[in-house]
């Protein structure tokens, strides 16, 4: 059993084979998928898609790239969507100082507003942090987001920071980069996160793991992430699969 804790299966790159791709994952053992939102449109289509498949759950939220277009009405609509029974988190939200597609002060404002919404709704958050490690930690701490649950998606920080997050109660999710030969930092972090805080994801259609790096990603390939972590930890594939499955069910409160 595998739980892909982050897969954008509503992405337009799947428009020709979405159902086949989803069933291919299911038949290869991916028994649960978390589908995060990134914009208002993708949050809406994600909720709709999660209603069609028992084993797909969704998160709603505005990615930092899109916060430049966000306003109070957007936040209200996210709040409305979050009340659907298949929605189990607010995300993906956070800060992205690598691309800086939205001004940093705007990113911070809406990151904080969405964290407060998650607390109000008693939902965990899925965090996107690219080159913004200190500000992300500061804002999460300031609003005490850890109380309702934090998932550090596609973790890219140091092992020290990972352990700091673990101490605060967060879960650390690893994606395709742990399968790359040169991804020293991700491998180091994956080696030290306690097993009961570990999650695996594909971030489909992005970040395709080896041996398919460069091609379109899909949830079926989460097994390569699990294999890489099993290798790093010196434990079996089944152990990684089962523990990350249970962890994701726990943080997203899925029965
Ligand atoms: Ni994502």
Short mmCIF file of C-alpha atoms and ligand atoms in Angstrom, two decimals, residues 6 8 36 63 92 128 153 201 203 206, ligand 1:
data_model
loop_
_atom_site.label_atom_id
_atom_site.label_comp_id
_atom_site.label_asym_id
_atom_site.label_seq_id
_atom_site.Cartn_x
_atom_site.Cartn_y
_atom_site.Cartn_z
CA UNK A 6 1.12 15.19 -3.15
CA UNK A 8 -1.54 17.26 -9.09
CA UNK A 36 -3.37 19.73 -3.56
CA UNK A 63 0.33 28.64 -4.23
CA UNK A 92 -0.25 24.07 -1.17
CA UNK A 128 5.67 24.88 -0.33
CA UNK A 153 6.06 19.18 0.96
CA UNK A 201 5.02 12.01 -2.73
CA UNK A 203 4.49 16.11 -6.92
CA UNK A 206 6.78 17.53 -11.87
NI1 LIG B 1 2.88 20.72 -5.74
#
